[in-house]
């Protein structure tokens, strides 16, 4: 079983989500990024043995419940060869959450750090594909959509997948603080 953890920002990004979903359908991306609510991932997803699964979910849930709501700035839209995303402004709160979760998972469950966890870029993915031209076209179609300046962070997610493949995750639990 694979576990994914993030922040639910879906309701705050409804304008761009609607447009992005239309683009996603028109360009026929192999794997839609809209199988989950729009979110800010907090760590690269990771495999977990079934024996520890419930304990890990419980510990992440308890940690989420200890967080006080906060705001995060929205930096803007960015694209790379195979991804287009909404980049967030780094702040102390989100870095602490990322670091605390990584430390807890490493210490208690031996979940190692992925190379991306070492310099994590907080973001909300809109499009991902091996076709760089398709990503460029999608970015060009969405780059002018207005984004909020900040997002209010008070809803956290835990997702799961049997395979860990893109598009196979579903929300297992949502925690509102």
mmCIF file with all atom_site columns, C-alpha atoms in Angstrom:
data_model
loop_
_atom_site.group_PDB
_atom_site.id
_atom_site.type_symbol
_atom_site.label_atom_id
_atom_site.label_alt_id
_atom_site.label_comp_id
_atom_site.label_asym_id
_atom_site.label_entity_id
_atom_site.label_seq_id
_atom_site.pdbx_PDB_ins_code
_atom_site.Cartn_x
_atom_site.Cartn_y
_atom_site.Cartn_z
_atom_site.occupancy
_atom_site.B_iso_or_equiv
_atom_site.pdbx_formal_charge
_atom_site.auth_seq_id
_atom_site.auth_comp_id
_atom_site.auth_asym_id
_atom_site.auth_atom_id
_atom_site.pdbx_PDB_model_num
ATOM 1   C CA . UNK A 1 1   ? 0.000   0.000  0.000   1.00 0.00 ? 1   UNK A CA 1
ATOM 2   C CA . UNK A 1 2   ? 1.228   3.503  -0.837  1.00 0.00 ? 2   UNK A CA 1
ATOM 3   C CA . UNK A 1 3   ? 0.459   6.573  1.234   1.00 0.00 ? 3   UNK A CA 1
ATOM 4   C CA . UNK A 1 4   ? 0.308   10.159 0.071   1.00 0.00 ? 4   UNK A CA 1
ATOM 5   C CA . UNK A 1 5   ? -0.130  13.232 2.317   1.00 0.00 ? 5   UNK A CA 1
ATOM 6   C CA . UNK A 1 6   ? -1.199  16.744 1.431   1.00 0.00 ? 6   UNK A CA 1
ATOM 7   C CA . UNK A 1 7   ? -3.266  19.865 2.021   1.00 0.00 ? 7   UNK A CA 1
ATOM 8   C CA . UNK A 1 8   ? -6.711  20.184 0.444   1.00 0.00 ? 8   UNK A CA 1
ATOM 9   C CA . UNK A 1 9   ? -6.954  23.508 -1.428  1.00 0.00 ? 9   UNK A CA 1
ATOM 10  C CA . UNK A 1 10  ? -9.524  22.348 -3.988  1.00 0.00 ? 10  UNK A CA 1
ATOM 11  C CA . UNK A 1 11  ? -12.313 24.741 -2.998  1.00 0.00 ? 11  UNK A CA 1
ATOM 12  C CA . UNK A 1 12  ? -9.985  27.735 -3.092  1.00 0.00 ? 12  UNK A CA 1
ATOM 13  C CA . UNK A 1 13  ? -8.800  27.040 -6.640  1.00 0.00 ? 13  UNK A CA 1
ATOM 14  C CA . UNK A 1 14  ? -12.139 26.291 -8.287  1.00 0.00 ? 14  UNK A CA 1
ATOM 15  C CA . UNK A 1 15  ? -11.721 28.805 -11.150 1.00 0.00 ? 15  UNK A CA 1
ATOM 16  C CA . UNK A 1 16  ? -8.433  27.392 -12.377 1.00 0.00 ? 16  UNK A CA 1
ATOM 17  C CA . UNK A 1 17  ? -9.543  23.817 -11.690 1.00 0.00 ? 17  UNK A CA 1
ATOM 18  C CA . UNK A 1 18  ? -12.567 24.175 -13.959 1.00 0.00 ? 18  UNK A CA 1
ATOM 19  C CA . UNK A 1 19  ? -10.423 25.522 -16.812 1.00 0.00 ? 19  UNK A CA 1
ATOM 20  C CA . UNK A 1 20  ? -7.653  22.954 -16.205 1.00 0.00 ? 20  UNK A CA 1
ATOM 21  C CA . UNK A 1 21  ? -10.111 20.049 -16.281 1.00 0.00 ? 21  UNK A CA 1
ATOM 22  C CA . UNK A 1 22  ? -11.432 21.268 -19.633 1.00 0.00 ? 22  UNK A CA 1
ATOM 23  C CA . UNK A 1 23  ? -7.878  21.509 -21.006 1.00 0.00 ? 23  UNK A CA 1
ATOM 24  C CA . UNK A 1 24  ? -7.090  18.069 -19.566 1.00 0.00 ? 24  UNK A CA 1
ATOM 25  C CA . UNK A 1 25  ? -10.013 16.557 -21.500 1.00 0.00 ? 25  UNK A CA 1
ATOM 26  C CA . UNK A 1 26  ? -9.257  18.467 -24.722 1.00 0.00 ? 26  UNK A CA 1
ATOM 27  C CA . UNK A 1 27  ? -5.570  17.522 -24.831 1.00 0.00 ? 27  UNK A CA 1
ATOM 28  C CA . UNK A 1 28  ? -6.259  13.965 -23.615 1.00 0.00 ? 28  UNK A CA 1
ATOM 29  C CA . UNK A 1 29  ? -3.551  13.642 -21.000 1.00 0.00 ? 29  UNK A CA 1
ATOM 30  C CA . UNK A 1 30  ? -2.622  10.027 -20.230 1.00 0.00 ? 30  UNK A CA 1
ATOM 31  C CA . UNK A 1 31  ? -3.004  10.531 -16.502 1.00 0.00 ? 31  UNK A CA 1
ATOM 32  C CA . UNK A 1 32  ? -5.333  13.200 -15.198 1.00 0.00 ? 32  UNK A CA 1
ATOM 33  C CA . UNK A 1 33  ? -4.246  15.121 -12.116 1.00 0.00 ? 33  UNK A CA 1
ATOM 34  C CA . UNK A 1 34  ? -7.909  15.496 -11.140 1.00 0.00 ? 34  UNK A CA 1
ATOM 35  C CA . UNK A 1 35  ? -8.496  12.098 -9.576  1.00 0.00 ? 35  UNK A CA 1
ATOM 36  C CA . UNK A 1 36  ? -7.803  13.775 -6.209  1.00 0.00 ? 36  UNK A CA 1
ATOM 37  C CA . UNK A 1 37  ? -8.876  17.196 -4.948  1.00 0.00 ? 37  UNK A CA 1
ATOM 38  C CA . UNK A 1 38  ? -6.433  19.963 -5.892  1.00 0.00 ? 38  UNK A CA 1
ATOM 39  C CA . UNK A 1 39  ? -3.837  19.840 -3.151  1.00 0.00 ? 39  UNK A CA 1
ATOM 40  C CA . UNK A 1 40  ? -0.395  20.849 -1.987  1.00 0.00 ? 40  UNK A CA 1
ATOM 41  C CA . UNK A 1 41  ? 1.624   17.668 -1.507  1.00 0.00 ? 41  UNK A CA 1
ATOM 42  C CA . UNK A 1 42  ? 3.642   17.494 1.694   1.00 0.00 ? 42  UNK A CA 1
ATOM 43  C CA . UNK A 1 43  ? 5.951   14.603 0.805   1.00 0.00 ? 43  UNK A CA 1
ATOM 44  C CA . UNK A 1 44  ? 6.632   12.227 -2.045  1.00 0.00 ? 44  UNK A CA 1
ATOM 45  C CA . UNK A 1 45  ? 4.276   9.259  -1.679  1.00 0.00 ? 45  UNK A CA 1
ATOM 46  C CA . UNK A 1 46  ? 5.784   6.212  -0.050  1.00 0.00 ? 46  UNK A CA 1
ATOM 47  C CA . UNK A 1 47  ? 5.127   2.468  0.311   1.00 0.00 ? 47  UNK A CA 1
ATOM 48  C CA . UNK A 1 48  ? 3.998   1.144  3.694   1.00 0.00 ? 48  UNK A CA 1
ATOM 49  C CA . UNK A 1 49  ? 3.752   -2.428 4.890   1.00 0.00 ? 49  UNK A CA 1
ATOM 50  C CA . UNK A 1 50  ? 0.199   -3.460 5.746   1.00 0.00 ? 50  UNK A CA 1
ATOM 51  C CA . UNK A 1 51  ? 1.219   -4.213 9.340   1.00 0.00 ? 51  UNK A CA 1
ATOM 52  C CA . UNK A 1 52  ? 2.147   -0.568 9.953   1.00 0.00 ? 52  UNK A CA 1
ATOM 53  C CA . UNK A 1 53  ? -0.535  0.993  7.766   1.00 0.00 ? 53  UNK A CA 1
ATOM 54  C CA . UNK A 1 54  ? -3.094  1.852  10.477  1.00 0.00 ? 54  UNK A CA 1
ATOM 55  C CA . UNK A 1 55  ? -0.397  3.080  12.872  1.00 0.00 ? 55  UNK A CA 1
ATOM 56  C CA . UNK A 1 56  ? 1.053   5.399  10.216  1.00 0.00 ? 56  UNK A CA 1
ATOM 57  C CA . UNK A 1 57  ? -2.409  6.737  9.327   1.00 0.00 ? 57  UNK A CA 1
ATOM 58  C CA . UNK A 1 58  ? -3.108  7.311  13.042  1.00 0.00 ? 58  UNK A CA 1
ATOM 59  C CA . UNK A 1 59  ? 0.174   9.128  13.626  1.00 0.00 ? 59  UNK A CA 1
ATOM 60  C CA . UNK A 1 60  ? -0.271  11.368 10.581  1.00 0.00 ? 60  UNK A CA 1
ATOM 61  C CA . UNK A 1 61  ? -3.865  12.106 11.636  1.00 0.00 ? 61  UNK A CA 1
ATOM 62  C CA . UNK A 1 62  ? -2.750  13.000 15.175  1.00 0.00 ? 62  UNK A CA 1
ATOM 63  C CA . UNK A 1 63  ? -0.028  15.263 13.798  1.00 0.00 ? 63  UNK A CA 1
ATOM 64  C CA . UNK A 1 64  ? -2.460  17.023 11.469  1.00 0.00 ? 64  UNK A CA 1
ATOM 65  C CA . UNK A 1 65  ? -4.815  17.649 14.398  1.00 0.00 ? 65  UNK A CA 1
ATOM 66  C CA . UNK A 1 66  ? -2.013  19.494 16.220  1.00 0.00 ? 66  UNK A CA 1
ATOM 67  C CA . UNK A 1 67  ? -1.630  22.090 13.437  1.00 0.00 ? 67  UNK A CA 1
ATOM 68  C CA . UNK A 1 68  ? -3.174  25.526 13.712  1.00 0.00 ? 68  UNK A CA 1
ATOM 69  C CA . UNK A 1 69  ? -4.655  26.982 10.488  1.00 0.00 ? 69  UNK A CA 1
ATOM 70  C CA . UNK A 1 70  ? -2.350  29.321 8.559   1.00 0.00 ? 70  UNK A CA 1
ATOM 71  C CA . UNK A 1 71  ? -2.018  31.075 5.193   1.00 0.00 ? 71  UNK A CA 1
ATOM 72  C CA . UNK A 1 72  ? 0.378   30.337 2.358   1.00 0.00 ? 72  UNK A CA 1
ATOM 73  C CA . UNK A 1 73  ? 1.172   32.671 -0.505  1.00 0.00 ? 73  UNK A CA 1
ATOM 74  C CA . UNK A 1 74  ? 0.638   31.660 -4.104  1.00 0.00 ? 74  UNK A CA 1
ATOM 75  C CA . UNK A 1 75  ? 3.760   32.337 -6.182  1.00 0.00 ? 75  UNK A CA 1
ATOM 76  C CA . UNK A 1 76  ? 2.160   31.629 -9.585  1.00 0.00 ? 76  UNK A CA 1
ATOM 77  C CA . UNK A 1 77  ? 2.015   29.181 -12.463 1.00 0.00 ? 77  UNK A CA 1
ATOM 78  C CA . UNK A 1 78  ? 5.183   27.417 -13.600 1.00 0.00 ? 78  UNK A CA 1
ATOM 79  C CA . UNK A 1 79  ? 6.009   24.739 -16.122 1.00 0.00 ? 79  UNK A CA 1
ATOM 80  C CA . UNK A 1 80  ? 8.847   22.379 -16.769 1.00 0.00 ? 80  UNK A CA 1
ATOM 81  C CA . UNK A 1 81  ? 9.189   19.830 -19.567 1.00 0.00 ? 81  UNK A CA 1
ATOM 82  C CA . UNK A 1 82  ? 6.703   17.345 -18.124 1.00 0.00 ? 82  UNK A CA 1
ATOM 83  C CA . UNK A 1 83  ? 4.740   19.274 -15.503 1.00 0.00 ? 83  UNK A CA 1
ATOM 84  C CA . UNK A 1 84  ? 2.733   22.451 -15.045 1.00 0.00 ? 84  UNK A CA 1
ATOM 85  C CA . UNK A 1 85  ? 1.861   23.506 -11.533 1.00 0.00 ? 85  UNK A CA 1
ATOM 86  C CA . UNK A 1 86  ? 0.856   26.297 -9.203  1.00 0.00 ? 86  UNK A CA 1
ATOM 87  C CA . UNK A 1 87  ? 3.911   27.082 -7.111  1.00 0.00 ? 87  UNK A CA 1
ATOM 88  C CA . UNK A 1 88  ? 3.472   28.178 -3.493  1.00 0.00 ? 88  UNK A CA 1
ATOM 89  C CA . UNK A 1 89  ? 5.573   30.693 -1.589  1.00 0.00 ? 89  UNK A CA 1
ATOM 90  C CA . UNK A 1 90  ? 7.722   28.899 0.970   1.00 0.00 ? 90  UNK A CA 1
ATOM 91  C CA . UNK A 1 91  ? 6.971   29.738 4.576   1.00 0.00 ? 91  UNK A CA 1
ATOM 92  C CA . UNK A 1 92  ? 7.981   28.510 8.013   1.00 0.00 ? 92  UNK A CA 1
ATOM 93  C CA . UNK A 1 93  ? 4.691   26.712 8.738   1.00 0.00 ? 93  UNK A CA 1
ATOM 94  C CA . UNK A 1 94  ? 4.697   24.493 5.672   1.00 0.00 ? 94  UNK A CA 1
ATOM 95  C CA . UNK A 1 95  ? 8.404   23.715 6.021   1.00 0.00 ? 95  UNK A CA 1
ATOM 96  C CA . UNK A 1 96  ? 7.861   22.682 9.644   1.00 0.00 ? 96  UNK A CA 1
ATOM 97  C CA . UNK A 1 97  ? 5.008   20.359 8.660   1.00 0.00 ? 97  UNK A CA 1
ATOM 98  C CA . UNK A 1 98  ? 7.102   18.799 5.882   1.00 0.00 ? 98  UNK A CA 1
ATOM 99  C CA . UNK A 1 99  ? 10.121  18.365 8.146   1.00 0.00 ? 99  UNK A CA 1
ATOM 100 C CA . UNK A 1 100 ? 8.098   17.056 11.111  1.00 0.00 ? 100 UNK A CA 1
ATOM 101 C CA . UNK A 1 101 ? 6.308   14.461 8.975   1.00 0.00 ? 101 UNK A CA 1
ATOM 102 C CA . UNK A 1 102 ? 9.556   13.326 7.339   1.00 0.00 ? 102 UNK A CA 1
ATOM 103 C CA . UNK A 1 103 ? 11.262  13.014 10.718  1.00 0.00 ? 103 UNK A CA 1
ATOM 104 C CA . UNK A 1 104 ? 8.360   11.111 12.303  1.00 0.00 ? 104 UNK A CA 1
ATOM 105 C CA . UNK A 1 105 ? 8.078   8.720  9.362   1.00 0.00 ? 105 UNK A CA 1
ATOM 106 C CA . UNK A 1 106 ? 11.831  8.099  9.301   1.00 0.00 ? 106 UNK A CA 1
ATOM 107 C CA . UNK A 1 107 ? 12.207  7.617  13.063  1.00 0.00 ? 107 UNK A CA 1
ATOM 108 C CA . UNK A 1 108 ? 9.093   5.490  13.707  1.00 0.00 ? 108 UNK A CA 1
ATOM 109 C CA . UNK A 1 109 ? 8.647   3.646  10.412  1.00 0.00 ? 109 UNK A CA 1
ATOM 110 C CA . UNK A 1 110 ? 12.010  3.858  8.596   1.00 0.00 ? 110 UNK A CA 1
ATOM 111 C CA . UNK A 1 111 ? 10.449  5.719  5.647   1.00 0.00 ? 111 UNK A CA 1
ATOM 112 C CA . UNK A 1 112 ? 13.479  7.255  3.967   1.00 0.00 ? 112 UNK A CA 1
ATOM 113 C CA . UNK A 1 113 ? 13.696  10.637 2.340   1.00 0.00 ? 113 UNK A CA 1
ATOM 114 C CA . UNK A 1 114 ? 13.215  10.846 -1.407  1.00 0.00 ? 114 UNK A CA 1
ATOM 115 C CA . UNK A 1 115 ? 15.668  13.167 -3.176  1.00 0.00 ? 115 UNK A CA 1
ATOM 116 C CA . UNK A 1 116 ? 12.768  15.613 -3.777  1.00 0.00 ? 116 UNK A CA 1
ATOM 117 C CA . UNK A 1 117 ? 12.085  15.742 -0.037  1.00 0.00 ? 117 UNK A CA 1
ATOM 118 C CA . UNK A 1 118 ? 15.518  17.282 0.503   1.00 0.00 ? 118 UNK A CA 1
ATOM 119 C CA . UNK A 1 119 ? 14.596  20.465 -1.413  1.00 0.00 ? 119 UNK A CA 1
ATOM 120 C CA . UNK A 1 120 ? 10.824  20.229 -1.587  1.00 0.00 ? 120 UNK A CA 1
ATOM 121 C CA . UNK A 1 121 ? 8.942   22.581 -3.906  1.00 0.00 ? 121 UNK A CA 1
ATOM 122 C CA . UNK A 1 122 ? 5.444   23.111 -2.516  1.00 0.00 ? 122 UNK A CA 1
ATOM 123 C CA . UNK A 1 123 ? 2.993   23.087 -5.385  1.00 0.00 ? 123 UNK A CA 1
ATOM 124 C CA . UNK A 1 124 ? -0.361  22.049 -6.786  1.00 0.00 ? 124 UNK A CA 1
ATOM 125 C CA . UNK A 1 125 ? 0.013   19.987 -9.951  1.00 0.00 ? 125 UNK A CA 1
ATOM 126 C CA . UNK A 1 126 ? -2.312  20.805 -12.842 1.00 0.00 ? 126 UNK A CA 1
ATOM 127 C CA . UNK A 1 127 ? -0.809  18.776 -15.703 1.00 0.00 ? 127 UNK A CA 1
ATOM 128 C CA . UNK A 1 128 ? 1.789   16.024 -15.946 1.00 0.00 ? 128 UNK A CA 1
ATOM 129 C CA . UNK A 1 129 ? 2.755   14.125 -19.091 1.00 0.00 ? 129 UNK A CA 1
ATOM 130 C CA . UNK A 1 130 ? 5.768   12.724 -20.945 1.00 0.00 ? 130 UNK A CA 1
ATOM 131 C CA . UNK A 1 131 ? 4.848   14.911 -23.929 1.00 0.00 ? 131 UNK A CA 1
ATOM 132 C CA . UNK A 1 132 ? 6.577   18.276 -23.343 1.00 0.00 ? 132 UNK A CA 1
ATOM 133 C CA . UNK A 1 133 ? 4.682   19.870 -26.247 1.00 0.00 ? 133 UNK A CA 1
ATOM 134 C CA . UNK A 1 134 ? 1.352   18.925 -24.674 1.00 0.00 ? 134 UNK A CA 1
ATOM 135 C CA . UNK A 1 135 ? 2.474   20.457 -21.358 1.00 0.00 ? 135 UNK A CA 1
ATOM 136 C CA . UNK A 1 136 ? 3.482   23.663 -23.174 1.00 0.00 ? 136 UNK A CA 1
ATOM 137 C CA . UNK A 1 137 ? 0.115   23.860 -24.932 1.00 0.00 ? 137 UNK A CA 1
ATOM 138 C CA . UNK A 1 138 ? -1.760  23.311 -21.657 1.00 0.00 ? 138 UNK A CA 1
ATOM 139 C CA . UNK A 1 139 ? 0.359   25.952 -19.912 1.00 0.00 ? 139 UNK A CA 1
ATOM 140 C CA . UNK A 1 140 ? -0.269  28.468 -22.693 1.00 0.00 ? 140 UNK A CA 1
ATOM 141 C CA . UNK A 1 141 ? -4.016  27.869 -22.398 1.00 0.00 ? 141 UNK A CA 1
ATOM 142 C CA . UNK A 1 142 ? -4.092  28.374 -18.625 1.00 0.00 ? 142 UNK A CA 1
ATOM 143 C CA . UNK A 1 143 ? -1.302  30.839 -17.842 1.00 0.00 ? 143 UNK A CA 1
ATOM 144 C CA . UNK A 1 144 ? -3.609  33.882 -17.790 1.00 0.00 ? 144 UNK A CA 1
ATOM 145 C CA . UNK A 1 145 ? -6.141  32.518 -15.292 1.00 0.00 ? 145 UNK A CA 1
ATOM 146 C CA . UNK A 1 146 ? -6.157  34.655 -12.149 1.00 0.00 ? 146 UNK A CA 1
ATOM 147 C CA . UNK A 1 147 ? -4.968  32.970 -8.962  1.00 0.00 ? 147 UNK A CA 1
ATOM 148 C CA . UNK A 1 148 ? -5.657  33.975 -5.364  1.00 0.00 ? 148 UNK A CA 1
ATOM 149 C CA . UNK A 1 149 ? -2.761  35.702 -3.609  1.00 0.00 ? 149 UNK A CA 1
ATOM 150 C CA . UNK A 1 150 ? -2.979  33.408 -0.586  1.00 0.00 ? 150 UNK A CA 1
ATOM 151 C CA . UNK A 1 151 ? -4.617  30.147 0.418   1.00 0.00 ? 151 UNK A CA 1
ATOM 152 C CA . UNK A 1 152 ? -6.041  29.354 3.850   1.00 0.00 ? 152 UNK A CA 1
ATOM 153 C CA . UNK A 1 153 ? -4.632  26.068 5.123   1.00 0.00 ? 153 UNK A CA 1
ATOM 154 C CA . UNK A 1 154 ? -6.982  24.142 7.406   1.00 0.00 ? 154 UNK A CA 1
ATOM 155 C CA . UNK A 1 155 ? -7.819  20.876 5.596   1.00 0.00 ? 155 UNK A CA 1
ATOM 156 C CA . UNK A 1 156 ? -5.332  18.025 5.388   1.00 0.00 ? 156 UNK A CA 1
ATOM 157 C CA . UNK A 1 157 ? -5.506  14.813 3.370   1.00 0.00 ? 157 UNK A CA 1
ATOM 158 C CA . UNK A 1 158 ? -4.211  11.276 3.514   1.00 0.00 ? 158 UNK A CA 1
ATOM 159 C CA . UNK A 1 159 ? -4.479  9.296  0.301   1.00 0.00 ? 159 UNK A CA 1
ATOM 160 C CA . UNK A 1 160 ? -3.771  5.687  -0.566  1.00 0.00 ? 160 UNK A CA 1
ATOM 161 C CA . UNK A 1 161 ? -3.054  3.557  -3.598  1.00 0.00 ? 161 UNK A CA 1
ATOM 162 C CA . UNK A 1 162 ? -2.445  -0.142 -4.093  1.00 0.00 ? 162 UNK A CA 1
ATOM 163 C CA . UNK A 1 163 ? 0.135   0.425  -6.848  1.00 0.00 ? 163 UNK A CA 1
ATOM 164 C CA . UNK A 1 164 ? 1.495   3.927  -6.238  1.00 0.00 ? 164 UNK A CA 1
ATOM 165 C CA . UNK A 1 165 ? 0.901   4.808  -9.899  1.00 0.00 ? 165 UNK A CA 1
ATOM 166 C CA . UNK A 1 166 ? -0.294  8.248  -10.929 1.00 0.00 ? 166 UNK A CA 1
ATOM 167 C CA . UNK A 1 167 ? -4.079  8.384  -11.112 1.00 0.00 ? 167 UNK A CA 1
ATOM 168 C CA . UNK A 1 168 ? -4.634  5.457  -8.729  1.00 0.00 ? 168 UNK A CA 1
ATOM 169 C CA . UNK A 1 169 ? -4.696  7.384  -5.434  1.00 0.00 ? 169 UNK A CA 1
ATOM 170 C CA . UNK A 1 170 ? -7.898  8.129  -3.580  1.00 0.00 ? 170 UNK A CA 1
ATOM 171 C CA . UNK A 1 171 ? -8.601  10.123 -0.434  1.00 0.00 ? 171 UNK A CA 1
ATOM 172 C CA . UNK A 1 172 ? -8.500  7.849  2.584   1.00 0.00 ? 172 UNK A CA 1
ATOM 173 C CA . UNK A 1 173 ? -9.058  10.527 5.234   1.00 0.00 ? 173 UNK A CA 1
ATOM 174 C CA . UNK A 1 174 ? -9.548  14.279 5.478   1.00 0.00 ? 174 UNK A CA 1
ATOM 175 C CA . UNK A 1 175 ? -8.755  16.170 8.685   1.00 0.00 ? 175 UNK A CA 1
ATOM 176 C CA . UNK A 1 176 ? -10.047 19.695 9.225   1.00 0.00 ? 176 UNK A CA 1
ATOM 177 C CA . UNK A 1 177 ? -8.263  21.809 11.844  1.00 0.00 ? 177 UNK A CA 1
#
